[in-house]
Coordinates of N, CA and C in Angstrom, one line a residue:
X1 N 0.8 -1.2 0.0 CA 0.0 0.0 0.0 C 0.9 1.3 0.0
X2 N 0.8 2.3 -1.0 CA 1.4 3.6 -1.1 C 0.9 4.3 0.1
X3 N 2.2 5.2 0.7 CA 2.1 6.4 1.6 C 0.5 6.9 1.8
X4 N 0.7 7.3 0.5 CA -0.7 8.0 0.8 C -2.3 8.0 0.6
X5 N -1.7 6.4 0.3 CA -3.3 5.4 0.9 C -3.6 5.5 2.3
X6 N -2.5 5.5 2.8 CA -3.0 5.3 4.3 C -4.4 6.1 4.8
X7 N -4.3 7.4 4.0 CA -5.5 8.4 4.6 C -6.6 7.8 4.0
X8 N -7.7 7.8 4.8 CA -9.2 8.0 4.0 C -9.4 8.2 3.0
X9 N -9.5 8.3 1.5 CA -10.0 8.8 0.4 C -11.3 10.1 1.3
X10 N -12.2 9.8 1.9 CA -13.2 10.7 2.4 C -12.7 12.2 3.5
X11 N -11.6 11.7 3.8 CA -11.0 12.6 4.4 C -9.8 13.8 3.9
X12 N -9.4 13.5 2.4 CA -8.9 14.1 2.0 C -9.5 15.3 1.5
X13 N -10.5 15.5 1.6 CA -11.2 16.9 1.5 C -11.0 17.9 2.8
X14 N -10.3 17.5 3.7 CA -10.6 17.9 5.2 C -8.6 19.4 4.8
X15 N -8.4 18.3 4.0 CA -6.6 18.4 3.7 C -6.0 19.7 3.5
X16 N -5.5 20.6 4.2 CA -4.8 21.4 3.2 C -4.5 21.6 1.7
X17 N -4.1 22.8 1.5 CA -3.2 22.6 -0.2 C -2.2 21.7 0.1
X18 N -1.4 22.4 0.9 CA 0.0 22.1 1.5 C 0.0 21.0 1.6
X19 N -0.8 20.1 2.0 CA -0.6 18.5 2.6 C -1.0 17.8 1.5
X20 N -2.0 18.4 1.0 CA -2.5 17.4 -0.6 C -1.3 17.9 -1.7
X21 N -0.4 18.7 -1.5 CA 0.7 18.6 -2.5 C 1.7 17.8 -2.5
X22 N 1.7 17.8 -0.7 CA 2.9 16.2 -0.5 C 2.5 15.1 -0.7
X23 N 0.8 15.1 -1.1 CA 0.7 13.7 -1.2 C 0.7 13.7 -2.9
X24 N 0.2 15.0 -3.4 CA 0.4 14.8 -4.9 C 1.6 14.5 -5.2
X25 N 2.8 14.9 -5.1 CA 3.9 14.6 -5.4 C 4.5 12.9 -5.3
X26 N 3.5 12.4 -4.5 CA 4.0 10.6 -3.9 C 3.0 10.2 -5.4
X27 N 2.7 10.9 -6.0 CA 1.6 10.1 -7.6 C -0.1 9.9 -6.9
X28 N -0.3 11.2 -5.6 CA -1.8 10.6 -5.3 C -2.9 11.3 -6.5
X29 N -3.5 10.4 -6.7 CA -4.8 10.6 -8.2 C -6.1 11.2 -7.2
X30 N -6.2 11.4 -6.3 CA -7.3 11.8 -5.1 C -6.9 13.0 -4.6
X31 N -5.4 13.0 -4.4 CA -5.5 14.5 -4.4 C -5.9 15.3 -5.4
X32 N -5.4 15.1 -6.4 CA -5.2 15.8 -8.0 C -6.3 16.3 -8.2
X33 N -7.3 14.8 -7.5 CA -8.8 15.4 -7.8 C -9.1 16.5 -6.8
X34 N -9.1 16.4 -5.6 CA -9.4 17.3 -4.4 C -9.1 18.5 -5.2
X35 N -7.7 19.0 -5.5 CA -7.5 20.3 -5.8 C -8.0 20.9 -6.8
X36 N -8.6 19.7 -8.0 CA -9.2 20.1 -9.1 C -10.3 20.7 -8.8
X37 N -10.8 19.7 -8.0 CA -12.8 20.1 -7.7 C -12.8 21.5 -6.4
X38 N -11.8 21.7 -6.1 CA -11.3 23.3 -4.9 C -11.2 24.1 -5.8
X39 N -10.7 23.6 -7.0 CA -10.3 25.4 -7.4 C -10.4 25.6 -8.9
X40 N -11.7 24.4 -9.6 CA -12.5 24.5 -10.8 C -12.8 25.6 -11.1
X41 N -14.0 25.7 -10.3 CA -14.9 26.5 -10.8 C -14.4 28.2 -10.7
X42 N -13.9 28.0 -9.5 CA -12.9 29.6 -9.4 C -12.1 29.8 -10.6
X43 N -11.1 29.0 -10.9 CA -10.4 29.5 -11.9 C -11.0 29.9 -13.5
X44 N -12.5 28.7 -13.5 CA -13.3 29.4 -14.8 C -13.3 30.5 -14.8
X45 N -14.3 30.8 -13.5 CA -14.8 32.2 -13.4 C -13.7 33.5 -13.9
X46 N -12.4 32.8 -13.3 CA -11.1 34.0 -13.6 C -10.9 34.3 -15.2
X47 N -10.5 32.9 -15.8 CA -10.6 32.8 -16.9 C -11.5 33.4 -18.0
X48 N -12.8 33.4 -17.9 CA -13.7 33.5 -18.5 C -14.3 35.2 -18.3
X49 N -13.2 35.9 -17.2 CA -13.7 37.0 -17.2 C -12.3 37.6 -18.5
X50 N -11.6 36.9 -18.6 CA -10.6 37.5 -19.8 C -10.6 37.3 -21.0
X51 N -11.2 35.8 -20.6 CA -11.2 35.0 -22.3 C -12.7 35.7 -22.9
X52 N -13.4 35.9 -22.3 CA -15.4 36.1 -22.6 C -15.7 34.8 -23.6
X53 N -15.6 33.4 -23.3 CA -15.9 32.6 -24.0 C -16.3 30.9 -23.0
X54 N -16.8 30.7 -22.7 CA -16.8 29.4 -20.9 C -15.9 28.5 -22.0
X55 N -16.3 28.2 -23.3 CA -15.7 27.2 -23.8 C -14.2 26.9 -23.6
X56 N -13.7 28.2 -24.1 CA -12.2 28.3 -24.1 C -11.1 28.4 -23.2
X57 N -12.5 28.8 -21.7 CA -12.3 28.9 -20.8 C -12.0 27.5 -19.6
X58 N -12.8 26.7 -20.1 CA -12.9 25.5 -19.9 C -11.2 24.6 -20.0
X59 N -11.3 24.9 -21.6 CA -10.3 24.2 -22.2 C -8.7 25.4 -21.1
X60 N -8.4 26.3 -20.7 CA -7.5 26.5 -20.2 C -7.4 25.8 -18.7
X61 N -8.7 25.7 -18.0 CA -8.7 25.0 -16.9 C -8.0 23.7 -17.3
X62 N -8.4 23.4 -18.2 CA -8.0 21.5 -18.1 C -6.6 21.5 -18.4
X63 N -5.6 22.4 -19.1 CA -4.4 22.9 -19.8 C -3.9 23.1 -18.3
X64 N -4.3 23.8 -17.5 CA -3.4 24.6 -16.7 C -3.1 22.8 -15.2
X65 N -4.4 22.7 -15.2 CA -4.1 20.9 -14.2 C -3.7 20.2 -14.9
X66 N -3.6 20.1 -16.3 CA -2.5 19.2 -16.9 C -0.9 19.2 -16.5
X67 N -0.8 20.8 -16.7 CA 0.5 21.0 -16.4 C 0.7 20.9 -14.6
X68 N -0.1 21.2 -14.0 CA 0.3 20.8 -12.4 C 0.3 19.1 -11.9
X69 N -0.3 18.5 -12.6 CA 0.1 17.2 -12.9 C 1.3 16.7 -13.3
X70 N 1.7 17.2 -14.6 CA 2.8 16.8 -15.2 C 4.2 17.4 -14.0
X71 N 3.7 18.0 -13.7 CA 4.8 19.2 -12.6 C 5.1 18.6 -11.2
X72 N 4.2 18.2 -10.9 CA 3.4 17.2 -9.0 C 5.1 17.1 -8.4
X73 N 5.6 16.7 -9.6 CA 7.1 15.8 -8.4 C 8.2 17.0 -8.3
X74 N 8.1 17.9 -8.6 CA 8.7 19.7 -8.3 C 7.8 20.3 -8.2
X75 N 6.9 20.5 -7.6 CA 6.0 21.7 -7.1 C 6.3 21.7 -5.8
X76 N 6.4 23.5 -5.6 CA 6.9 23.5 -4.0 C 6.3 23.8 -3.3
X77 N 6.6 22.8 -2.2 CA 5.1 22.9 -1.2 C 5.0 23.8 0.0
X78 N 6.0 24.7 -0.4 CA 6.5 26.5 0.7 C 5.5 27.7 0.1
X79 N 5.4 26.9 -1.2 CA 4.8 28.2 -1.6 C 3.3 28.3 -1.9
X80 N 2.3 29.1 -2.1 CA 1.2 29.3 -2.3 C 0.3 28.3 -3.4
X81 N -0.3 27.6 -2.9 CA -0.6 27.2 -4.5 C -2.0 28.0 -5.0
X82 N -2.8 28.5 -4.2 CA -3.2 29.5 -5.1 C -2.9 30.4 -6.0
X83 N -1.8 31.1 -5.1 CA -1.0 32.0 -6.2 C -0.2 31.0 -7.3
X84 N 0.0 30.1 -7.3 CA 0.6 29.3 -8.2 C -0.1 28.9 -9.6
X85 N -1.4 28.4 -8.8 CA -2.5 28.2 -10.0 C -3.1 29.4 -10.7
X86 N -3.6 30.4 -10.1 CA -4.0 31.7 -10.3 C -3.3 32.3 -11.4
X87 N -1.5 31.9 -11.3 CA -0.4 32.5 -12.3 C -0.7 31.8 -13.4
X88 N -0.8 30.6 -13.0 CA -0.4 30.0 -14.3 C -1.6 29.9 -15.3
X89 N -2.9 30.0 -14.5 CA -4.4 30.1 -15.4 C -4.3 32.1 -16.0
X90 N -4.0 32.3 -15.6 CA -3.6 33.9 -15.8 C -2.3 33.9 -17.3
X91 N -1.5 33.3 -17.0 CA -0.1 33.5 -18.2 C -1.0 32.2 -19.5
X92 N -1.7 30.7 -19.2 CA -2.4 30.2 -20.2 C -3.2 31.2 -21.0
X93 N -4.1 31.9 -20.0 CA -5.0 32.6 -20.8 C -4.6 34.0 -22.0
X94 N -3.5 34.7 -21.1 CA -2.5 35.5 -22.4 C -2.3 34.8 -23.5
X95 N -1.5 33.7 -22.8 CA -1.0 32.7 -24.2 C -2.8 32.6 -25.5
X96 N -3.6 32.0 -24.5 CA -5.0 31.8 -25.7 C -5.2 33.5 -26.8
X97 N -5.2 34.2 -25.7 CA -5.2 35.9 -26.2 C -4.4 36.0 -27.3
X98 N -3.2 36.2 -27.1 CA -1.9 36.2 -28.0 C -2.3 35.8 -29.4
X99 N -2.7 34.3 -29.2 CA -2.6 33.4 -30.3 C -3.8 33.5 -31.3
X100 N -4.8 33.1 -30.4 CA -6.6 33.4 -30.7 C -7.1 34.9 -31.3
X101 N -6.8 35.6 -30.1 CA -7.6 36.5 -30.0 C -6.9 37.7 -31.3
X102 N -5.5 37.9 -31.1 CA -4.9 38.9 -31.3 C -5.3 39.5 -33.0
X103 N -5.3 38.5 -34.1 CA -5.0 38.6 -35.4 C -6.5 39.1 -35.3
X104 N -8.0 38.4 -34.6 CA -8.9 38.8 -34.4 C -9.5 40.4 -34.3
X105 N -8.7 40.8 -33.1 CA -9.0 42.0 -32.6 C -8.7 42.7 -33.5
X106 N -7.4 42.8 -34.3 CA -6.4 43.9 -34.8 C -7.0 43.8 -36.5
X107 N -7.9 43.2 -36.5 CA -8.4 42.6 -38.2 C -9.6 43.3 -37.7
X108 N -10.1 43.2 -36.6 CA -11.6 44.0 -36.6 C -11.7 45.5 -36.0
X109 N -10.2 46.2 -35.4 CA -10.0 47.6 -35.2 C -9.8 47.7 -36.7
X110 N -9.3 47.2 -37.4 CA -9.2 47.7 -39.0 C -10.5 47.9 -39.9
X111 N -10.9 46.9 -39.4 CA -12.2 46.9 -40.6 C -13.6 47.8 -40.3
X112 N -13.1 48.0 -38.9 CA -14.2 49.9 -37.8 C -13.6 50.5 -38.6
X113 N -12.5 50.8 -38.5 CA -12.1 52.3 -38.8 C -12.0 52.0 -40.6
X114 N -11.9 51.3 -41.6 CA -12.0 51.5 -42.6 C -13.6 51.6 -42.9
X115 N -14.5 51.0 -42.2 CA -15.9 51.6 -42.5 C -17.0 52.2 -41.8
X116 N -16.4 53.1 -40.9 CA -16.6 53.8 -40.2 C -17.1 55.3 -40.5
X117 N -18.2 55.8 -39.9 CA -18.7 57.0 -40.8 C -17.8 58.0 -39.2
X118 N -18.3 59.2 -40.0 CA -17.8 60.4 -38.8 C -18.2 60.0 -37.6
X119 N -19.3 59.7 -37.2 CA -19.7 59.8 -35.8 C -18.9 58.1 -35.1
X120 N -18.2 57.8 -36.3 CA -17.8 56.3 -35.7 C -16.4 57.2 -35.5
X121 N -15.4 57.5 -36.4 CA -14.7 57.9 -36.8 C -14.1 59.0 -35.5
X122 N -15.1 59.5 -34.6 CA -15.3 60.4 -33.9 C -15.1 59.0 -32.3
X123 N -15.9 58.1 -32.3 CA -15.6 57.5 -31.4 C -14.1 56.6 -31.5
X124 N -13.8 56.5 -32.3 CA -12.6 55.7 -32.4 C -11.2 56.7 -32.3
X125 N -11.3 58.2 -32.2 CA -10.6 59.1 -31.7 C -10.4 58.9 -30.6
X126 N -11.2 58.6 -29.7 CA -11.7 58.6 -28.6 C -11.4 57.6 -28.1
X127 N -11.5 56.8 -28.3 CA -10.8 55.4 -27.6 C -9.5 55.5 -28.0
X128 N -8.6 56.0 -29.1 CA -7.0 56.0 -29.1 C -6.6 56.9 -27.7
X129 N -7.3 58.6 -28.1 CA -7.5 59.0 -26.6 C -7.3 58.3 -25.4
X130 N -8.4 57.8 -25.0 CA -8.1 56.4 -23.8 C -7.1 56.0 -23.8
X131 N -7.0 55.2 -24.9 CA -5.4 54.4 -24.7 C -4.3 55.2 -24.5
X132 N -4.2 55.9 -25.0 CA -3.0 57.1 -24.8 C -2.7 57.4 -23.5
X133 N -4.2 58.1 -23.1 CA -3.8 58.5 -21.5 C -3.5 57.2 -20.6
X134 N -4.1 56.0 -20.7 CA -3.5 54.8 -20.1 C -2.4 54.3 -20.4
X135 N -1.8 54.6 -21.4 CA -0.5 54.7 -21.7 C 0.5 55.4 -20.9
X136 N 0.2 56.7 -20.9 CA 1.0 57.8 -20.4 C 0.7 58.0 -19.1
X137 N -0.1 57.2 -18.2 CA -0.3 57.1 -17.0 C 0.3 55.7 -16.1
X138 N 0.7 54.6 -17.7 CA 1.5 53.3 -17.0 C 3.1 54.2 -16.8
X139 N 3.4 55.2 -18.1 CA 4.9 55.3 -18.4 C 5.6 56.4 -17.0
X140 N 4.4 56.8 -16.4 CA 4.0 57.9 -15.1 C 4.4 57.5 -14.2
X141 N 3.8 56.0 -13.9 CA 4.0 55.0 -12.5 C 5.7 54.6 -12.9
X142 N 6.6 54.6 -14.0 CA 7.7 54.2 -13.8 C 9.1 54.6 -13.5
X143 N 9.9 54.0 -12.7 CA 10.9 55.2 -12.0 C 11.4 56.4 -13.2
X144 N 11.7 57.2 -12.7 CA 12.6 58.2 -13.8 C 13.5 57.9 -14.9
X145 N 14.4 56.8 -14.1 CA 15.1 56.3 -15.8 C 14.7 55.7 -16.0
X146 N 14.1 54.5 -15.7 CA 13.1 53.5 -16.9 C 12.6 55.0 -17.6
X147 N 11.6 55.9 -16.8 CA 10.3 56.7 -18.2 C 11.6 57.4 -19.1
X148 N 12.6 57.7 -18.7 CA 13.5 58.3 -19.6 C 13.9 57.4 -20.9
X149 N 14.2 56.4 -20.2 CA 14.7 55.4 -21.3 C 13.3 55.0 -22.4
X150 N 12.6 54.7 -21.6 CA 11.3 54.3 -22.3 C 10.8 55.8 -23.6
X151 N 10.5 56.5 -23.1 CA 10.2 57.5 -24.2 C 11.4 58.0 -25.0
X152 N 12.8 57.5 -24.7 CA 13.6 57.9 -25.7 C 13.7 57.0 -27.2
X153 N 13.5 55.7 -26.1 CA 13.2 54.7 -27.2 C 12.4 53.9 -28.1
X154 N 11.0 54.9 -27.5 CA 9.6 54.3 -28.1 C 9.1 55.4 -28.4
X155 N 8.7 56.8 -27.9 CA 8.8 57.9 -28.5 C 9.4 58.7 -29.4
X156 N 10.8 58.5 -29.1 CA 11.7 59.6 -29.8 C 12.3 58.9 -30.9
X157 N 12.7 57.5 -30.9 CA 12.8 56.3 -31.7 C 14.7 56.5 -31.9
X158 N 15.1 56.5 -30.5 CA 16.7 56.5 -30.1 C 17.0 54.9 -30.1
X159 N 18.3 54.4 -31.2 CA 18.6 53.4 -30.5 C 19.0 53.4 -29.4
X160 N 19.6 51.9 -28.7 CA 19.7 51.5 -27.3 C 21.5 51.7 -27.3
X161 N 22.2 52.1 -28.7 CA 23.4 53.1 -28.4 C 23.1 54.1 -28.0
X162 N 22.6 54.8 -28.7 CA 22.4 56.2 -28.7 C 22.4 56.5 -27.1
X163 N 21.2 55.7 -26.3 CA 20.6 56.2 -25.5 C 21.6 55.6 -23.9
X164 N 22.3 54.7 -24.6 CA 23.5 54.3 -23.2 C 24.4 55.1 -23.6
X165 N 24.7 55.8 -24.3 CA 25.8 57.0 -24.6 C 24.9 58.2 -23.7
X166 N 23.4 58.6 -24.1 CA 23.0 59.9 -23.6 C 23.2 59.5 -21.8
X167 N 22.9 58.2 -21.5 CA 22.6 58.1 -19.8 C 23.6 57.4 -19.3
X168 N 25.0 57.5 -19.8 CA 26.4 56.9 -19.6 C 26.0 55.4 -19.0
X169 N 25.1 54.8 -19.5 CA 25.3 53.2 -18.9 C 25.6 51.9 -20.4
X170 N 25.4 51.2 -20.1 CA 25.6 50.2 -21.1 C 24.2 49.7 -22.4
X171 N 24.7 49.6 -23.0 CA 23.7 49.1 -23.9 C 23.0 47.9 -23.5
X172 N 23.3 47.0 -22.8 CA 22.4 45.9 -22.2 C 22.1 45.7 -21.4
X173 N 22.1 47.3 -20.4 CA 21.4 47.8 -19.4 C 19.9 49.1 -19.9
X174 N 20.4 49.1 -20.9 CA 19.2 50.4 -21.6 C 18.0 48.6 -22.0
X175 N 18.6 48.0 -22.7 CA 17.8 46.7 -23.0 C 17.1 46.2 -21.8
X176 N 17.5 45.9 -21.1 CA 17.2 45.6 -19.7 C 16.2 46.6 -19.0
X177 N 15.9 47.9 -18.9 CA 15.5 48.8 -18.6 C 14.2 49.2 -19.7
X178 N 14.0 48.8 -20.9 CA 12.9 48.8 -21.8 C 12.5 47.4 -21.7
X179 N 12.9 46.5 -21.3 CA 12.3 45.3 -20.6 C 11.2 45.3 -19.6
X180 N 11.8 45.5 -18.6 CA 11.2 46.2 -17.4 C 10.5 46.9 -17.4
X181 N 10.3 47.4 -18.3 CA 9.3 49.0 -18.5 C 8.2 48.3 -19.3
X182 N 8.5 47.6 -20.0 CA 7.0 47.0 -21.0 C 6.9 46.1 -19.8
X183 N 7.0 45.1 -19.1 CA 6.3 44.3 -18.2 C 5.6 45.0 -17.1
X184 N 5.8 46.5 -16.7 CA 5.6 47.2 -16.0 C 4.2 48.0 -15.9
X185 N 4.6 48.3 -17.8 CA 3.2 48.9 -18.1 C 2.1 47.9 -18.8
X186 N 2.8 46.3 -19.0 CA 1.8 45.6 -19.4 C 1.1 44.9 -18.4
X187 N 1.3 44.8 -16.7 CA 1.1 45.0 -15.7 C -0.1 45.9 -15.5
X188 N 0.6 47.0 -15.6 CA -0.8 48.7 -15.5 C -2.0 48.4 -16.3
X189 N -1.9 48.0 -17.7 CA -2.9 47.7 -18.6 C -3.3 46.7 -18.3
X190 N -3.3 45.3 -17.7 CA -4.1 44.4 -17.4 C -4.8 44.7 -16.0
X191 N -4.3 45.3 -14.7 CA -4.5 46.4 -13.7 C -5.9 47.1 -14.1
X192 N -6.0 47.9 -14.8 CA -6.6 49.5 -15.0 C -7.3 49.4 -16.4
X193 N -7.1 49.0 -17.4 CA -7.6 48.7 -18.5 C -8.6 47.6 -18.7
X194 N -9.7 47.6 -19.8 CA -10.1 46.4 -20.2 C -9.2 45.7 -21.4
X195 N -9.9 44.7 -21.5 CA -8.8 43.4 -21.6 C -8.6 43.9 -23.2
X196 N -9.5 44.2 -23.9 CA -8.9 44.9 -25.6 C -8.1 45.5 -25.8
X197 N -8.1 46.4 -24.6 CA -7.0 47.9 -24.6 C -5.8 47.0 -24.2
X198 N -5.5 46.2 -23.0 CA -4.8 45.1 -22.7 C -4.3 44.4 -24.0
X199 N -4.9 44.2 -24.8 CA -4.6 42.9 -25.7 C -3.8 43.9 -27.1
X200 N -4.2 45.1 -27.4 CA -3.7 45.9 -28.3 C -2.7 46.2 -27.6
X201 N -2.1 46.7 -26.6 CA -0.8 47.3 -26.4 C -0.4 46.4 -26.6
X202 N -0.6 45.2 -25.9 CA 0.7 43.7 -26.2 C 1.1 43.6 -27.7
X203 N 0.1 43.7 -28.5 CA 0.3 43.6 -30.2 C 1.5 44.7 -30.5
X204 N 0.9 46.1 -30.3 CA 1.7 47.5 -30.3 C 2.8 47.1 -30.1
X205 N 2.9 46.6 -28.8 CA 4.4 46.4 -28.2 C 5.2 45.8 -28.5
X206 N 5.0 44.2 -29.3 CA 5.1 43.1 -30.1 C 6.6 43.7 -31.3
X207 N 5.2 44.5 -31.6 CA 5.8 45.1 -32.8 C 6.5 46.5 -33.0
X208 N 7.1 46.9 -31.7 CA 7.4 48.0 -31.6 C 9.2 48.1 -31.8

């Protein structure tokens, strides 16, 4: 009999994360379940407020306990597994975004604004507006040199010589520093923004 037969099957509902992780890690199939049926329907709910689809939403749940399955014998049991799961149903669902969604969105802000009359024409001003100021309110939250580095190099359109010559540091610290700065404000936009405006900067940024 394995370790972690010993327990109840009926009692492993009683279990910690923490304790149903040490038993997931021994190959228990009762845990796996336990933590599936704890934190199902919560993670839809997460999901499905980003994805706007239960389907797809579905399919990341099952993706995301795949991989905590496949993971069971290195998962560390110091650390949170909500926040564990939460991350990782959170970084799947970008991924679906990215992949899904993106060519989607950016094919249908095209095809507004190419058949768009004035009073559309007039709203779609208005939402670049938006983005802007949510833009220039992530680039606000970041320290001084990041915003310095950042608008030299995405506004002003300074290479990352140019711009470790203007701020005497190294060029793969100016890299390093527009790194940090897009995770920073792609952070603020999933924060503060809805998920469109979210999902266009990432493209923007992509390709910036």
């Amino acid at each position: 009999m394995k370790k972690n037969e010993i327990i109840r099957e009926e009692n492993f509902t009683a279990l910690s994360d923490t304790e149903l992780l040490v038993l997931l890690q021994q190959d228990s199939v009762t845990a796996f379940e336990v933590l599936y049926v704890r934190y199902k329907n919560r993670l839809q709910s997460f999901c499905l407020f980003m994805l706007k689809s239960p389907t797809v939403a579905q399919d990341v749940v099952q993706e995301v306990f795949i991989k905590v399955w496949s993971a069971r014998k290195t998962l560390n049991t110091d650390q949170s597994f909500s926040n564990y799961i939460y991350t990782l149903s959170k970084n799947q669902s970008l991924n679906e975004l990215r992949s899904a969604k993106r060519k989607e969105i950016m094919e249908n802000i095209l095809i507004r604004q190419e058949e768009a009359s004035e009073a559309e024409n007039a709203d779609t001003k208005l939402i670049i507006k938006e983005y802007q100021a949510l833009l220039e309110a992530a680039i606000n939250e970041l320290s001084e040199q990041k915003r310095k580095i950042y608008v030299m190099s995405r506004n002003e359109g300074k290479s990352h010589k140019e711009i470790a010559e203007i701020m005497h540091i190294s060029p793969h610290t100016v890299q390093s520093h527009i790194s940090d700065s897009l995770r920073l404000i792609s952070d603020y936009f999933f924060r503060h923004a809805d998920i469109e405006f979210y999902v266009v900067f990432m493209v923007l940024s992509l390709h910036s």
